[in-house]
Short mmCIF file of C-alpha atoms in Angstrom, two decimals:
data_model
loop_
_atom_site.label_atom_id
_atom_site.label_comp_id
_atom_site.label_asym_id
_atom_site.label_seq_id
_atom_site.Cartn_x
_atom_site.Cartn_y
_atom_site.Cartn_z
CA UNK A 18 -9.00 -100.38 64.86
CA UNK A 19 -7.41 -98.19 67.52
CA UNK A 20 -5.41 -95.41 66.32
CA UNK A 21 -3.92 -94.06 69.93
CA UNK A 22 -4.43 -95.53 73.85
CA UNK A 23 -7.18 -92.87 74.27
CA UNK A 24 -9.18 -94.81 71.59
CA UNK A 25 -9.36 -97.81 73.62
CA UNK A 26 -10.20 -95.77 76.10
CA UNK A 27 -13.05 -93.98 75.17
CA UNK A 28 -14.77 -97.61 73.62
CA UNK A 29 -14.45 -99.10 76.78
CA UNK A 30 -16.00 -96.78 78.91
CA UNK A 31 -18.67 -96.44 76.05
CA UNK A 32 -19.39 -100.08 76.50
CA UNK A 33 -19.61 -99.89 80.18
CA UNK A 34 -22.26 -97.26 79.83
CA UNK A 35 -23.98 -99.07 77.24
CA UNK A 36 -24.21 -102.33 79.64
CA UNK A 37 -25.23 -100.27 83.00
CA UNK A 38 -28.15 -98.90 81.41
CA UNK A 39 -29.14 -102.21 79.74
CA UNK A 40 -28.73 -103.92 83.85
CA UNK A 41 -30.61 -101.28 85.44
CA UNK A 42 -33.04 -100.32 82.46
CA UNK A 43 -34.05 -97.32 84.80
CA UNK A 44 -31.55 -95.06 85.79
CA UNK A 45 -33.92 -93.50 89.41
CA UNK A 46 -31.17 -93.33 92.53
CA UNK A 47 -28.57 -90.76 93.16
CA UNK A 48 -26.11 -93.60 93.23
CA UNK A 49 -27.36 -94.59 89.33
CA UNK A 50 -27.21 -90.55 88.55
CA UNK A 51 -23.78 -89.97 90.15
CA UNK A 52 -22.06 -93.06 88.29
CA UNK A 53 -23.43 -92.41 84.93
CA UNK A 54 -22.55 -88.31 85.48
CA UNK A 55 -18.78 -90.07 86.50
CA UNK A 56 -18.70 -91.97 83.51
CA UNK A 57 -19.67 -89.06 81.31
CA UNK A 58 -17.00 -87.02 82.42
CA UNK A 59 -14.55 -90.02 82.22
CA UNK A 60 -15.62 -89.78 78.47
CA UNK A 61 -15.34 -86.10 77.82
CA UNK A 62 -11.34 -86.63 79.96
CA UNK A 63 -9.78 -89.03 77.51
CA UNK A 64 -11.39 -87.41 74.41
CA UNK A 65 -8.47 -87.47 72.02
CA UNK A 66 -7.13 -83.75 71.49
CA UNK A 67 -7.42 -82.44 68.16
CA UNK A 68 -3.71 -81.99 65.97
CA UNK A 69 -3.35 -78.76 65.89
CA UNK A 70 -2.29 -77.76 62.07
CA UNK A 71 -0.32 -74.74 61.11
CA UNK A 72 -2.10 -71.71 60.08
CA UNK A 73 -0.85 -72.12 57.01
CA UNK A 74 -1.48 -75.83 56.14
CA UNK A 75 -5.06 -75.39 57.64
CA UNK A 76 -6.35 -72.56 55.77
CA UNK A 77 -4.91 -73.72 52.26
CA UNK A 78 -6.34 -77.33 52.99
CA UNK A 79 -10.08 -76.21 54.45
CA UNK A 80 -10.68 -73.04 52.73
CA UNK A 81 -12.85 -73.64 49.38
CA UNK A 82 -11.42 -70.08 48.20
CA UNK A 83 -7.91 -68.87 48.26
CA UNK A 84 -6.83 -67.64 51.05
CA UNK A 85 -5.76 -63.65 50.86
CA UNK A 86 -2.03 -62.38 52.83
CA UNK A 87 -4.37 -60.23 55.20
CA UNK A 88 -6.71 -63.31 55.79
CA UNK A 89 -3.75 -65.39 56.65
CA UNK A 90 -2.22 -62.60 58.91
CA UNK A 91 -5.22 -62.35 60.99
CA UNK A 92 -5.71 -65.50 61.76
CA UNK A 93 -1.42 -65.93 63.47
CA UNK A 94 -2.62 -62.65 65.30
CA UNK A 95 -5.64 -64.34 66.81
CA UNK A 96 -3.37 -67.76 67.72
CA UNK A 97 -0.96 -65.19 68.89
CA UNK A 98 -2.15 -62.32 70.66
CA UNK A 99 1.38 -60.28 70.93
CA UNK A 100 1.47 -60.49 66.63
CA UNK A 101 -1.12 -57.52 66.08
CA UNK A 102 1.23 -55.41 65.13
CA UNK A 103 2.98 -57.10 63.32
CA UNK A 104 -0.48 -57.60 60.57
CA UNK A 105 -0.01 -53.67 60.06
CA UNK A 106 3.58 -53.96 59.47
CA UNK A 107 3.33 -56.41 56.84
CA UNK A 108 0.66 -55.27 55.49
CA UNK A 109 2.72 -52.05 54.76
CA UNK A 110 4.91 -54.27 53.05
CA UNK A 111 2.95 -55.73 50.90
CA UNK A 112 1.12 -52.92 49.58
CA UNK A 113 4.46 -51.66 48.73
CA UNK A 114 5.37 -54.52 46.93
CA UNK A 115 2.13 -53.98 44.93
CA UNK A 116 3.12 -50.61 44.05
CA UNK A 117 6.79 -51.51 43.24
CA UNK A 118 5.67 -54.40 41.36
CA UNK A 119 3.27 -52.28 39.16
CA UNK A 120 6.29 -50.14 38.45
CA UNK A 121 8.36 -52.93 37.43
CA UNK A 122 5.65 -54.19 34.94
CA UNK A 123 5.54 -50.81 33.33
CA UNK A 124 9.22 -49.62 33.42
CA UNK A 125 9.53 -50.05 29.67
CA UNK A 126 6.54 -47.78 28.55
CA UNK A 127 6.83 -45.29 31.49
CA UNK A 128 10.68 -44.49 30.85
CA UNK A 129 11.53 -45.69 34.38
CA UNK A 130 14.44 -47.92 32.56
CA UNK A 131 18.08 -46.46 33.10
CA UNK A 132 20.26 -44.53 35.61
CA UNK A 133 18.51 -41.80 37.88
CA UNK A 134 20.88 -39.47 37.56
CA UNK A 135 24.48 -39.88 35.80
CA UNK A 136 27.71 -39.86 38.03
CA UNK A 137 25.47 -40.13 40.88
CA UNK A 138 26.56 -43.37 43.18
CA UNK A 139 24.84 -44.85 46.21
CA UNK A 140 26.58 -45.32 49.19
CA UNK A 141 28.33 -48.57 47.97
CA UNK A 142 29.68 -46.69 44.72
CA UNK A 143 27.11 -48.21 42.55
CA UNK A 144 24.98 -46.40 39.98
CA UNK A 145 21.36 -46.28 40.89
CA UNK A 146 18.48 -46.75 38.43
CA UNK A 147 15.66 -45.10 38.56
CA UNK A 148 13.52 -47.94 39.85
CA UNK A 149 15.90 -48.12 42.84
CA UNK A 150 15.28 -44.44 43.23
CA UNK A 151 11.28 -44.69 43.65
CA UNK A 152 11.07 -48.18 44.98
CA UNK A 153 13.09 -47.38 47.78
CA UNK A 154 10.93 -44.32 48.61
CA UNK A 155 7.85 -46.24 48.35
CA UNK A 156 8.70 -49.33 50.83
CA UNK A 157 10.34 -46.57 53.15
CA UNK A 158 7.00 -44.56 52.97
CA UNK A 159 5.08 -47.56 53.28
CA UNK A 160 7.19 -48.51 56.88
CA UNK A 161 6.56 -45.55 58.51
CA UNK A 162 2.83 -44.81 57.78
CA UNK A 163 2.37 -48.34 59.64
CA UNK A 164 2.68 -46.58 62.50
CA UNK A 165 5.09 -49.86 64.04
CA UNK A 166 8.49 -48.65 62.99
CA UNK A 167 11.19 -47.63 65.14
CA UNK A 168 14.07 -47.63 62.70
CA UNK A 169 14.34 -48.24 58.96
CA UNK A 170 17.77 -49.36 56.90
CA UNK A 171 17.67 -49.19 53.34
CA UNK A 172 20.16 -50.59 51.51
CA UNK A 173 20.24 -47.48 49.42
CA UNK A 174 20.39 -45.16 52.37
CA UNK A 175 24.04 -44.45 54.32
CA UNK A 176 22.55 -44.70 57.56
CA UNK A 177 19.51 -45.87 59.16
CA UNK A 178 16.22 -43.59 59.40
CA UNK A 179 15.05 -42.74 62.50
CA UNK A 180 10.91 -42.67 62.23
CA UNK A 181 9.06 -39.67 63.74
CA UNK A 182 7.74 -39.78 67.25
CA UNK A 183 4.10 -39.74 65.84
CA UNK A 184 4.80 -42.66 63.92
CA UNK A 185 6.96 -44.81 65.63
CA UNK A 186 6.52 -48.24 67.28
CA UNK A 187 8.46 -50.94 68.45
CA UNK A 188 9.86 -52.56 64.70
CA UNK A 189 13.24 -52.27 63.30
CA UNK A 190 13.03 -53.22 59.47
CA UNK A 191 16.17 -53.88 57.23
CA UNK A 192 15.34 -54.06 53.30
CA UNK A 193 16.90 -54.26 49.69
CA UNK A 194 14.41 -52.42 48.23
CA UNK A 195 15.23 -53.56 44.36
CA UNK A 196 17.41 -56.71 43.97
CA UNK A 197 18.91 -57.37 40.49
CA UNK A 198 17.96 -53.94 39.27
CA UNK A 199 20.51 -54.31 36.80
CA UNK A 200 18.70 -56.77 35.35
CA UNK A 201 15.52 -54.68 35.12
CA UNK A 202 16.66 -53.51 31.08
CA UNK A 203 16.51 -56.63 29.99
CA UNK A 204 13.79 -57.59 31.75
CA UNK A 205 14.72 -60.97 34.25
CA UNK A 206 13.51 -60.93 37.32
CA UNK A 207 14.22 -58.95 40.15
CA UNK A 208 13.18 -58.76 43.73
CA UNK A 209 12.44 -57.04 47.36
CA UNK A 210 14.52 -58.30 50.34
CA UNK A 211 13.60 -57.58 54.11
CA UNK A 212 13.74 -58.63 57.76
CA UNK A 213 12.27 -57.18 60.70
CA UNK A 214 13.63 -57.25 64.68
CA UNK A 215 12.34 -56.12 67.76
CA UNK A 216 13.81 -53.08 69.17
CA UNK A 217 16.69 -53.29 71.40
CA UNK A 218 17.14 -49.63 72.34
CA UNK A 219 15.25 -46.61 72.28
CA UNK A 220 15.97 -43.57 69.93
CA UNK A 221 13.30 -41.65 70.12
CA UNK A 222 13.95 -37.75 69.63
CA UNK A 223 12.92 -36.83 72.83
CA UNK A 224 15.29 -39.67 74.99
CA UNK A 225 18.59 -37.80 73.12
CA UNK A 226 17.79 -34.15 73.43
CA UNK A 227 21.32 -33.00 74.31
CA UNK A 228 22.93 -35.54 72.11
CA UNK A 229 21.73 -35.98 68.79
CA UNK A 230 25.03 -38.23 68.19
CA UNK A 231 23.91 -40.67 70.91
CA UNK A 232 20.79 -41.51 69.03
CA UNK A 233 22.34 -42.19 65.94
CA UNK A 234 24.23 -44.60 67.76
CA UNK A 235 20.96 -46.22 69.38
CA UNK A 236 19.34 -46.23 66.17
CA UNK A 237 22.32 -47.84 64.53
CA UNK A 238 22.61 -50.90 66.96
CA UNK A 239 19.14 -51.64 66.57
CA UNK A 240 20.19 -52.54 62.97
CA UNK A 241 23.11 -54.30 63.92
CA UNK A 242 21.51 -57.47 65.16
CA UNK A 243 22.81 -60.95 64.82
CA UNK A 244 20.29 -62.91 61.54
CA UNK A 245 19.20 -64.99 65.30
CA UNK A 246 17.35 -61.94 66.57
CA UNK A 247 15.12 -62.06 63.00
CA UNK A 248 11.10 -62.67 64.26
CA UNK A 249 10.28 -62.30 60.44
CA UNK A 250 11.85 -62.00 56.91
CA UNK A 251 10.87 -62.44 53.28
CA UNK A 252 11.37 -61.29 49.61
CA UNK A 253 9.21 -60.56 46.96
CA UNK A 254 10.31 -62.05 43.51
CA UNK A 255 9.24 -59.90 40.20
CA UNK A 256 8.80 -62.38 37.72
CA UNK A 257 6.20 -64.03 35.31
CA UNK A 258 4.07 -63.46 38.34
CA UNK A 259 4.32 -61.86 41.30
CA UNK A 260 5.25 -64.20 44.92
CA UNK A 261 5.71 -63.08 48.15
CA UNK A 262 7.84 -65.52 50.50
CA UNK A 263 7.18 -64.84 53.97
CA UNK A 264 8.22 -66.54 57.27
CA UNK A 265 7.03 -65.30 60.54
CA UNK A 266 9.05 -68.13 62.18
CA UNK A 267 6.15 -70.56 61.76
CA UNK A 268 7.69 -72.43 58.11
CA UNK A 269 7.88 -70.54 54.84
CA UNK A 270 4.53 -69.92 52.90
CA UNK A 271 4.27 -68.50 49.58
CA UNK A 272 2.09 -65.71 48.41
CA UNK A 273 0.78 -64.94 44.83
CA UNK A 274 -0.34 -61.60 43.28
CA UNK A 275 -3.93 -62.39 41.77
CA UNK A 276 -3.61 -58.77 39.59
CA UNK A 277 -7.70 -59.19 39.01
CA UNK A 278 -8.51 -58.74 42.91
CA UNK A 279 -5.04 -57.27 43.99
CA UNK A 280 -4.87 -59.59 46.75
CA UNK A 281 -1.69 -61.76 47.59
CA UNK A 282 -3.22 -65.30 48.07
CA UNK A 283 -1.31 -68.49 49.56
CA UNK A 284 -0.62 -70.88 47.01
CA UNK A 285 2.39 -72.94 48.65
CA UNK A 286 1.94 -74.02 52.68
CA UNK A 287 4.83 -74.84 54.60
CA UNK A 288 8.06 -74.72 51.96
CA UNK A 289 10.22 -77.62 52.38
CA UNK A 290 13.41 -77.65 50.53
CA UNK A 291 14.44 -80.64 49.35
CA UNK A 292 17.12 -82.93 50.78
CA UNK A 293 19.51 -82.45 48.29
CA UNK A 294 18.82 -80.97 44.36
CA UNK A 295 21.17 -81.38 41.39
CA UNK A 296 20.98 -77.42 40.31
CA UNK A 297 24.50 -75.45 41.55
CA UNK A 298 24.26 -71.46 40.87
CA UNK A 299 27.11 -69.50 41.33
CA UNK A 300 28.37 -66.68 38.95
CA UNK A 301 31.98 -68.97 37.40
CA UNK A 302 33.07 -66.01 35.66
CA UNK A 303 35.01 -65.61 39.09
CA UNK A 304 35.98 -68.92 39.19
CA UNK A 305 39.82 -68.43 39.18
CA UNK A 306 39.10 -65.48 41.44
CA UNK A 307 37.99 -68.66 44.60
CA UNK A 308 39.64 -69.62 47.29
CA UNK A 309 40.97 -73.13 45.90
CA UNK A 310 38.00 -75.21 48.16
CA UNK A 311 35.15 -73.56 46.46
CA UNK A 312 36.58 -74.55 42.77
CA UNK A 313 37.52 -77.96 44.07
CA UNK A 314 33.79 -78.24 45.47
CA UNK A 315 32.31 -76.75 41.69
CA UNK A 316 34.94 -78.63 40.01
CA UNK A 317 33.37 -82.26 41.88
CA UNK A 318 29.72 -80.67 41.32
CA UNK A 319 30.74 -80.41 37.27
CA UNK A 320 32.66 -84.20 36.70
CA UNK A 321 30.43 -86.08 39.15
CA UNK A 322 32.80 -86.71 41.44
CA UNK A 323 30.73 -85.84 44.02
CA UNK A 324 28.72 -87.98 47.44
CA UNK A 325 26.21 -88.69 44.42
CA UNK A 326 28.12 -89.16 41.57
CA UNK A 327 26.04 -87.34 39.50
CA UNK A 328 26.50 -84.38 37.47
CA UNK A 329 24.96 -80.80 38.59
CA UNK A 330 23.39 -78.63 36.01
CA UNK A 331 24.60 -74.64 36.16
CA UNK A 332 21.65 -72.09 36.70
CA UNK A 333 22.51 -69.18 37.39
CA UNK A 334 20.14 -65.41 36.75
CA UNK A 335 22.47 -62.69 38.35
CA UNK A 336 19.27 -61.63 40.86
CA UNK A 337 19.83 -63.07 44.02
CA UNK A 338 16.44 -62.87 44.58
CA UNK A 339 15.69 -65.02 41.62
CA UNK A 340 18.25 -67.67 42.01
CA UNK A 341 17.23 -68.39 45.84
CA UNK A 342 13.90 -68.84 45.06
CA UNK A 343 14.43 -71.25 42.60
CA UNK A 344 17.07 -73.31 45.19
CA UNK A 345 14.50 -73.54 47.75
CA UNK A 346 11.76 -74.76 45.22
CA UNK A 347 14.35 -76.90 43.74
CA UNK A 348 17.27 -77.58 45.75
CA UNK A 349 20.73 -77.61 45.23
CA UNK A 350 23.32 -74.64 46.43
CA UNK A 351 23.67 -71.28 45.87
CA UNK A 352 26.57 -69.47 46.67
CA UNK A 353 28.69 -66.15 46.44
CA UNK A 354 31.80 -67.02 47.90
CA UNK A 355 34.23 -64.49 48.73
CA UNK A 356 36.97 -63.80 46.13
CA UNK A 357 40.61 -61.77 45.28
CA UNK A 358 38.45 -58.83 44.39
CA UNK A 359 35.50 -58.78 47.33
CA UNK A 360 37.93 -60.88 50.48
CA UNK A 361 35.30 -60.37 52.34
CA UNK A 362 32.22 -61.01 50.56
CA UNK A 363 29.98 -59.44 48.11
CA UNK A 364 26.57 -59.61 49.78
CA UNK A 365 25.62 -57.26 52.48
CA UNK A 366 24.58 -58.93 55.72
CA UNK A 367 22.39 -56.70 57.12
CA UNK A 368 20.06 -56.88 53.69
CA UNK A 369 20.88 -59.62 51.69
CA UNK A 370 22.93 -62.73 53.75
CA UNK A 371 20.58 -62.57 57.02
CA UNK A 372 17.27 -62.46 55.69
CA UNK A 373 17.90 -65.10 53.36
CA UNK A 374 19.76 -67.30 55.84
CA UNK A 375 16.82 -66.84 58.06
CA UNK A 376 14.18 -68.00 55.42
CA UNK A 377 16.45 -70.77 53.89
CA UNK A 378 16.67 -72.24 57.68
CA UNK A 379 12.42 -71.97 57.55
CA UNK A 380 12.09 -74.00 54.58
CA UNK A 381 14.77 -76.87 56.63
CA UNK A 382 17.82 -75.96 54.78
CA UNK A 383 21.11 -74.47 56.06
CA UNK A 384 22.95 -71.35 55.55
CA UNK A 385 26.75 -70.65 55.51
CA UNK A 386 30.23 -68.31 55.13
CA UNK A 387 32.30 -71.59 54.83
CA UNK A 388 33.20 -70.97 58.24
CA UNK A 389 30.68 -70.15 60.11
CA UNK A 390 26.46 -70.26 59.87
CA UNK A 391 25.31 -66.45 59.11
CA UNK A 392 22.55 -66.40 61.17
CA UNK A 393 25.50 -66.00 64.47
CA UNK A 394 27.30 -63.94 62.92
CA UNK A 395 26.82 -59.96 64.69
CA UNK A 396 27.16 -56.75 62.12
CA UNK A 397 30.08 -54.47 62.80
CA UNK A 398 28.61 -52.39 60.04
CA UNK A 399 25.91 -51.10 58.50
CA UNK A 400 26.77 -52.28 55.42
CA UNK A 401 29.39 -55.16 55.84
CA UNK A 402 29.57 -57.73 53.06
CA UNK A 403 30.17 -61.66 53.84
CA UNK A 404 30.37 -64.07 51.66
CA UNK A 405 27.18 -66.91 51.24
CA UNK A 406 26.56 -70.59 50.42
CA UNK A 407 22.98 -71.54 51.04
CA UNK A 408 20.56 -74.62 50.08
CA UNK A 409 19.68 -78.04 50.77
CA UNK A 410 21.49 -79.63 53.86
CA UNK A 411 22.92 -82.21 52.49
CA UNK A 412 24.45 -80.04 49.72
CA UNK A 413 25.89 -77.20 52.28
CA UNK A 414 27.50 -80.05 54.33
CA UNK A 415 29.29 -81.29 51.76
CA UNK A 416 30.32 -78.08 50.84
CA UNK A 417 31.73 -77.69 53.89
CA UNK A 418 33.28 -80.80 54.26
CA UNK A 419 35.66 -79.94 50.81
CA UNK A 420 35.93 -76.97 51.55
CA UNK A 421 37.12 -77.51 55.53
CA UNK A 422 39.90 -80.17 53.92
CA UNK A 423 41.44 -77.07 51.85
CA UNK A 424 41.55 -74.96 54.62
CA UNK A 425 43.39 -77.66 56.64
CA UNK A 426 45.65 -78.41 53.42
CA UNK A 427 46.27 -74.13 52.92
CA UNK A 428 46.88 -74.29 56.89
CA UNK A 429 49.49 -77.45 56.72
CA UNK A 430 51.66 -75.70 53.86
CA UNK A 431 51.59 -72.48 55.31
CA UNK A 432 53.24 -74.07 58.19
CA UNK A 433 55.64 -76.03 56.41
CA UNK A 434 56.27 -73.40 54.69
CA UNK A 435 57.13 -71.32 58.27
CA UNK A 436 58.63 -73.94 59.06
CA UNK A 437 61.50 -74.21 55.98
CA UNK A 438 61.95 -70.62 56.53
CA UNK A 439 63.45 -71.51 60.24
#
């Protein structure tokens, strides 16, 4: 049997070669030499090409041992010979997810639990625990000893940081260093959130030395990059075990702490969320708090009424971190829709809505506001909130499909309503 037209190919020009030697029995002229050199070539030509098979894929599939983060790192850098830098940079991030997840584990019995300091808010008026505290100071310190940072935005910090000339590079990193830290008391999982861009514009001290103002401003649109600009995000989930989910553009592989080597080692290839799921997780204590599309969308999701008329179960942890892993794994939708309390959003888009819009698009799902896809959107702020609906395709587009028909119905009475006013 021939698999492709090269196949055929390749036989035929075997038998040929087979039935020229078996004619001539003695191969002695140049004419005999140059025809069976002619055919050889001819063979080597229409060789079928080996598939080539994502890093990924190939090293989890051929490798009798796990394969290790660094492992896995090294070999995109030698496919890719621009990614070098990129190895040290995320190789700084995941020793600092070692370190913060080591904290994690022994917040209880190190008195790490609690607020750092009381009365004191971050920049978005929110108490900090300890844990956000230290783990923001380790992935920061982590960054910047890579030696491939230009700027870094914490999600703790009120502006970006500007790294050191002696440090710097040519990366701009964005991060939630603790996700669902107010979980961390009772112990659910929480999580690490982060994206990386090229830099735009310089802000190096020495390019602003009669304008210190003027490389804030460079440093700060460097951060404010539209989720498109992303060349790699991930998040590191603090669970039962500890996974980190990484896309360099290339799919969405999975990572898993072994604790007796410390080494992160791949244990799921190529993420593929699936088509649609049956799992919906969005917090309904603000339920009467939605626009009326997003409770007419949870209220179809609930009865059944739904494109599969089947009912969805309710999962939903509080750590964003937590619940997004389990939609891509699982499927379904998860969503923080903006409300009468947050009109524009909850999330920030900088830390939260980009990264994960950028990894939910590597797995093949699809990422939302209700209006428009995140990943366009630009940042006007540092720390602007937008509201999020992510998951499988099929269960974003018929989000958007009830929740497009309320805007048209709010839309209609509004100008009825104008209208009767006349």
């Amino acid at each position: 049997e021939f698999g492709t037209r090269k196949d055929v190919q390749v036989y035929f020009i075997q038998v040929l070669l087979y039935l020229y030697k078996e004619e001539c029995q003695e191969i002695t002229t140049a004419k005999d030499i140059f025809l069976i050199r002619w055919i050889s070539i001819k063979m080597i030509a229409v060789q079928p090409q080996p598939k080539k098979t994502p890093v990924a894929e190939y090293l989890q599939t051929s490798q009798d041992t796990p394969t290790s983060l660094t492992r896995y790192l090294l070999e995109v850098a030698k496919q890719n010979k621009d990614m070098g830098d990129m190895v040290a940079l995320i190789n700084g991030i995941q020793f600092a997810c070692k370190k913060i997840a080591s904290l994690v584990g022994k917040a209880g019995v190190t008195d790490l639990m609690g607020i750092y300091q009381q009365g004191i808010v971050n920049v978005h008026g929110e108490e900090q625990k300890k844990l956000d505290v230290l783990s923001n100071e380790v992935l920061k310190n982590a960054l910047k000893y890579s030696g491939k940072m230009a700027v870094i935005a914490s999600e703790e910090e009120d502006v970006p940081i500007m790294v050191e000339e002696s440090y710097s590079g040519n990366y701009v990193v964005v991060f939630d260093p603790l996700d669902g830290s107010s979980n961390l008391d009772a112990g659910l999982p929480t999580g690490t959130i982060f994206g990386v861009f090229q830099q735009q514009f310089s802000c190096l001290i020495h390019d602003y030395e009669e304008s210190i103002d003027n490389m804030e401003l460079a440093c700060l649109q460097n951060t404010l990059q539209p989720g498109r600009r992303l060349i790699a995000a991930g998040y590191c989930i603090y669970s039962s075990s500890t996974m980190l989910v990484l896309s360099l553009g290339n799919g969405l592989h999975c990572f898993t702490l072994d604790t007796e080597v410390g080494e992160f080692v791949l244990t799921r290839a190529n993420i593929q969320i699936p088509q649609r799921g049956n799992i919906y997780s969005f917090n309904e204590s603000n339920f009467y708090q939605w626009d009326k599309g997003v409770q007419d969308y949870i209220e179809r999701l609930k009865k059944g009424n739904n494109q599969t008329n089947c009912r969805y179960s309710a999962r939903y942890v509080g750590s964003m971190v937590a619940d997004v892993h389990r939609t891509i794994l699982y499927g379904g939708i998860f969503g923080y829709p903006a409300d009468k309390k947050n009109v524009s959003g909850k999330l920030r888009l900088v830390y939260e809505c980009a990264p994960m819009a950028y990894l939910v698009e590597q797995a093949g799902g699809k990422a939302t506001t209700g209006i428009e896809n995140i990943l366009d959107l630009t940042p006007k702020d540092i720390h602007e909130r937008k509201p999020l609906i992510l998951g499988s395709p099929a269960d974003i587009e018929e989000f958007l499909q009830v929740y497009g028909m309320s805007r048209v119905d709010r839309e209609d009475m509004h100008m009825w309503d104008n209208l009767s006013s006349l």
